[in-house]
GROMACS .gro file of C-alpha atoms in nm:
model
  207
    1MET     CA    1  -2.424  -1.620  -0.802
    2PHE     CA    2  -2.557  -1.877  -0.522
    3GLU     CA    3  -2.481  -2.154  -0.795
    4LEU     CA    4  -2.135  -1.952  -0.857
    5ILE     CA    5  -2.036  -1.982  -0.519
    6ALA     CA    6  -2.233  -2.329  -0.402
    7SER     CA    7  -1.970  -2.500  -0.709
    8GLY     CA    8  -1.666  -2.340  -0.571
    9GLY     CA    9  -1.683  -2.595  -0.271
   10TRP     CA   10  -1.660  -2.530   0.085
   11LEU     CA   11  -1.357  -2.324   0.073
   12MET     CA   12  -1.552  -2.069  -0.040
   13ILE     CA   13  -1.715  -2.024   0.317
   14PRO     CA   14  -1.377  -1.893   0.463
   15ILE     CA   15  -1.305  -1.678   0.174
   16ILE     CA   16  -1.651  -1.503   0.195
   17GLY     CA   17  -1.587  -1.448   0.561
   18CYS     CA   18  -1.228  -1.290   0.413
   19SER     CA   19  -1.419  -1.075   0.209
   20VAL     CA   20  -1.717  -0.966   0.458
   21LEU     CA   21  -1.426  -0.873   0.740
   22ALA     CA   22  -1.180  -0.693   0.496
   23LEU     CA   23  -1.482  -0.469   0.380
   24ALA     CA   24  -1.601  -0.412   0.754
   25ILE     CA   25  -1.225  -0.310   0.836
   26CYS     CA   26  -1.209  -0.081   0.486
   27MET     CA   27  -1.528   0.100   0.600
   28GLU     CA   28  -1.411   0.141   0.959
   29ARG     CA   29  -1.056   0.269   0.847
   30LEU     CA   30  -1.227   0.494   0.617
   31TRP     CA   31  -1.457   0.690   0.856
   32GLU     CA   32  -1.220   0.675   1.154
   33LEU     CA   33  -0.885   0.815   0.982
   34ARG     CA   34  -1.042   1.144   0.844
   35ALA     CA   35  -0.830   1.408   0.843
   36ASN     CA   36  -1.029   1.620   1.006
   37LYS     CA   37  -1.126   1.420   1.272
   38ILE     CA   38  -0.745   1.292   1.351
   39ALA     CA   39  -0.612   1.630   1.339
   40PRO     CA   40  -0.841   1.952   1.314
   41PRO     CA   41  -0.696   2.249   1.086
   42ASP     CA   42  -0.759   2.506   1.351
   43LEU     CA   43  -0.702   2.297   1.708
   44MET     CA   44  -0.363   2.446   1.706
   45LYS     CA   45  -0.446   2.789   1.658
   46ASP     CA   46  -0.732   2.774   1.916
   47VAL     CA   47  -0.525   2.601   2.200
   48TRP     CA   48  -0.266   2.860   2.159
   49GLY     CA   49  -0.528   3.191   2.167
   50TRP     CA   50  -0.690   3.009   2.489
   51LEU     CA   51  -0.328   2.995   2.611
   52LYS     CA   52  -0.228   3.330   2.576
   53SER     CA   53  -0.546   3.463   2.714
   54GLY     CA   54  -0.576   3.237   3.049
   55ALA     CA   55  -0.889   3.082   2.918
   56MET     CA   56  -0.730   2.710   2.886
   57THR     CA   57  -0.895   2.564   3.178
   58ALA     CA   58  -0.911   2.216   3.310
   59GLU     CA   59  -1.230   2.153   3.157
   60ARG     CA   60  -1.127   2.310   2.838
   61MET     CA   61  -0.817   2.046   2.880
   62LYS     CA   62  -1.031   1.752   2.891
   63GLU     CA   63  -1.223   1.873   2.571
   64VAL     CA   64  -0.978   1.928   2.346
   65LYS     CA   65  -0.838   1.562   2.504
   66ARG     CA   66  -1.148   1.414   2.387
   67GLY     CA   67  -1.203   1.569   2.080
   68SER     CA   68  -0.895   1.456   1.854
   69PRO     CA   69  -0.613   1.225   1.882
   70LEU     CA   70  -0.412   1.568   1.802
   71GLY     CA   71  -0.559   1.684   2.098
   72ARG     CA   72  -0.438   1.422   2.333
   73ILE     CA   73  -0.108   1.510   2.206
   74ILE     CA   74  -0.118   1.870   2.263
   75VAL     CA   75  -0.274   1.791   2.632
   76ALA     CA   76   0.004   1.557   2.692
   77GLY     CA   77   0.229   1.831   2.599
   78LEU     CA   78   0.073   2.101   2.787
   79ASN     CA   79   0.061   1.877   3.096
   80ASN     CA   80   0.431   1.891   3.146
   81ALA     CA   81   0.506   2.187   2.981
   82ARG     CA   82   0.628   2.348   3.309
   83HIS     CA   83   0.875   2.065   3.355
   84GLY     CA   84   1.094   2.185   3.056
   85ARG     CA   85   1.174   2.140   2.696
   86GLU     CA   86   1.265   1.789   2.687
   87ILE     CA   87   1.016   1.679   2.922
   88MET     CA   88   0.759   1.826   2.713
   89LYS     CA   89   0.871   1.662   2.417
   90GLU     CA   90   0.891   1.302   2.594
   91SER     CA   91   0.531   1.302   2.717
   92ILE     CA   92   0.418   1.399   2.342
   93GLN     CA   93   0.668   1.159   2.207
   94GLU     CA   94   0.470   0.897   2.431
   95ALA     CA   95   0.114   0.999   2.334
   96ALA     CA   96   0.188   1.051   1.997
   97THR     CA   97   0.265   0.612   2.014
   98GLN     CA   98  -0.051   0.550   2.140
   99VAL     CA   99  -0.213   0.732   1.879
  100ILE     CA  100  -0.023   0.607   1.625
  101HIS     CA  101  -0.124   0.264   1.775
  102GLU     CA  102  -0.487   0.305   1.784
  103LEU     CA  103  -0.441   0.480   1.399
  104GLU     CA  104  -0.320   0.106   1.306
  105ARG     CA  105  -0.591  -0.093   1.487
  106PHE     CA  106  -0.695  -0.376   1.220
  107LEU     CA  107  -0.464  -0.304   0.976
  108THR     CA  108  -0.257  -0.595   1.074
  109ALA     CA  109  -0.607  -0.827   1.030
  110LEU     CA  110  -0.650  -0.646   0.649
  111GLY     CA  111  -0.261  -0.697   0.582
  112THR     CA  112  -0.350  -1.116   0.661
  113ILE     CA  113  -0.670  -1.105   0.497
  114ALA     CA  114  -0.448  -0.957   0.176
  115ALA     CA  115  -0.212  -1.197   0.205
  116ILE     CA  116  -0.428  -1.567   0.298
  117ALA     CA  117  -0.710  -1.500   0.050
  118PRO     CA  118  -0.477  -1.623  -0.250
  119LEU     CA  119  -0.366  -1.886  -0.057
  120LEU     CA  120  -0.716  -1.989   0.023
  121GLY     CA  121  -0.819  -1.990  -0.346
  122LEU     CA  122  -0.500  -2.173  -0.426
  123LEU     CA  123  -0.595  -2.440  -0.196
  124GLY     CA  124  -0.936  -2.451  -0.382
  125THR     CA  125  -0.756  -2.508  -0.674
  126VAL     CA  126  -0.516  -2.842  -0.547
  127ILE     CA  127  -0.848  -2.963  -0.415
  128GLY     CA  128  -1.043  -2.936  -0.747
  129MET     CA  129  -0.708  -3.083  -0.950
  130ILE     CA  130  -0.752  -3.337  -0.701
  131LYS     CA  131  -1.066  -3.447  -0.742
  132VAL     CA  132  -0.996  -3.419  -1.163
  133PHE     CA  133  -0.726  -3.673  -1.105
  134THR     CA  134  -0.897  -3.893  -0.865
  135GLU     CA  135  -1.204  -3.920  -1.093
  136ILE     CA  136  -0.973  -3.976  -1.386
  137MET     CA  137  -0.860  -4.291  -1.222
  138ILE     CA  138  -1.166  -4.383  -1.113
  139GLN     CA  139  -1.374  -4.333  -1.430
  140GLY     CA  140  -1.075  -4.232  -1.716
  141THR     CA  141  -1.122  -3.991  -1.920
  142GLY     CA  142  -1.480  -4.030  -2.074
  143ASN     CA  143  -1.697  -3.827  -1.803
  144ALA     CA  144  -1.616  -3.465  -1.906
  145SER     CA  145  -1.894  -3.307  -1.671
  146VAL     CA  146  -1.723  -3.495  -1.367
  147LEU     CA  147  -1.428  -3.312  -1.490
  148ALA     CA  148  -1.566  -3.007  -1.627
  149GLY     CA  149  -1.675  -2.996  -1.231
  150GLY     CA  150  -1.308  -3.031  -1.064
  151ILE     CA  151  -1.192  -2.758  -1.282
  152SER     CA  152  -1.415  -2.512  -1.243
  153GLU     CA  153  -1.428  -2.542  -0.860
  154ALA     CA  154  -1.037  -2.495  -0.878
  155LEU     CA  155  -1.086  -2.179  -1.136
  156ILE     CA  156  -1.379  -2.033  -0.931
  157THR     CA  157  -1.186  -2.043  -0.557
  158THR     CA  158  -0.849  -1.907  -0.741
  159ALA     CA  159  -1.045  -1.593  -0.911
  160SER     CA  160  -1.242  -1.541  -0.551
  161GLY     CA  161  -0.931  -1.541  -0.360
  162LEU     CA  162  -0.775  -1.341  -0.632
  163ALA     CA  163  -1.035  -1.093  -0.675
  164ILE     CA  164  -1.055  -1.032  -0.239
  165ALA     CA  165  -0.669  -1.026  -0.281
  166ILE     CA  166  -0.614  -0.727  -0.479
  167PRO     CA  167  -0.870  -0.483  -0.336
  168THR     CA  168  -0.734  -0.559   0.021
  169LEU     CA  169  -0.407  -0.497  -0.051
  170ILE     CA  170  -0.463  -0.174  -0.199
  171PHE     CA  171  -0.651  -0.050   0.060
  172HIS     CA  172  -0.380  -0.194   0.315
  173ARG     CA  173  -0.115   0.022   0.164
  174HIS     CA  174  -0.376   0.301   0.128
  175PHE     CA  175  -0.438   0.293   0.482
  176GLN     CA  176  -0.105   0.307   0.601
  177ARG     CA  177   0.037   0.594   0.396
  178LYS     CA  178  -0.259   0.795   0.521
  179ILE     CA  179  -0.138   0.735   0.868
  180ASP     CA  180   0.221   0.807   0.774
  181SER     CA  181   0.065   1.141   0.613
  182LEU     CA  182  -0.145   1.197   0.976
  183VAL     CA  183   0.139   1.144   1.152
  184VAL     CA  184   0.355   1.368   1.005
  185GLU     CA  185   0.092   1.649   1.004
  186MET     CA  186   0.045   1.579   1.409
  187GLU     CA  187   0.428   1.574   1.449
  188GLN     CA  188   0.486   1.910   1.289
  189GLN     CA  189   0.207   2.086   1.475
  190ALA     CA  190   0.335   1.940   1.842
  191VAL     CA  191   0.685   2.061   1.745
  192LYS     CA  192   0.524   2.419   1.734
  193LEU     CA  193   0.297   2.374   2.041
  194VAL     CA  194   0.694   2.305   2.178
  195GLU     CA  195   0.860   2.604   2.034
  196ALA     CA  196   0.528   2.853   2.124
  197VAL     CA  197   0.534   2.758   2.464
  198HIS     CA  198   0.894   2.797   2.508
  199GLY     CA  199   0.872   3.135   2.350
  200GLU     CA  200   1.046   3.048   2.012
  201ARG     CA  201   0.738   3.080   1.824
  202ASP     CA  202   0.413   3.186   1.790
  203VAL     CA  203   0.151   2.982   1.627
  204ASP     CA  204  -0.072   3.264   1.536
  205HIS     CA  205   0.187   3.373   1.252
  206ASP     CA  206   0.259   2.989   1.135
  207LYS     CA  207   0.107   2.894   0.797
   0.00000   0.00000   0.00000
């Protein structure tokens, strides 16, 4: 394996670096973007129960806020509920914007890796072919081993770049879709909160 990497030339160093970084980002996002962690399914029902029973203390509000991104959005709305429906909705939207920004953390880097990995492989191909033609100019076509080395370098870097870019792109699209789904879920929960607080809906009877 090491010999295969070494035969790819110095461009294998940034290509391998991209693979390590992409793997780290994917593992971190898989852990952080769990649905139960972002939007606990029973949180809204619990919050509404505490509100109706008068058990929503300042300490409990802090716990809800610290517990999940959805909790932060809920608390932002509750803190401004007394100012009316529109102000409550605006505060929820502001908190949601911050939450979405955090959910999208590292996705730009992941997308960049998916874009540059095949370009690094292509650069390796070009460098390898330059070496081949340079050797042809110097030695002619008689030295097959030298020509094979340049062609091998070109193919290895190209294959490595594509091998990294393809799964990275798949995960990038997967995370984007998952964030969109989570945002829709949190928006629905936030709408329920606004309507419940202003007497238009009872959360306990919602599915």
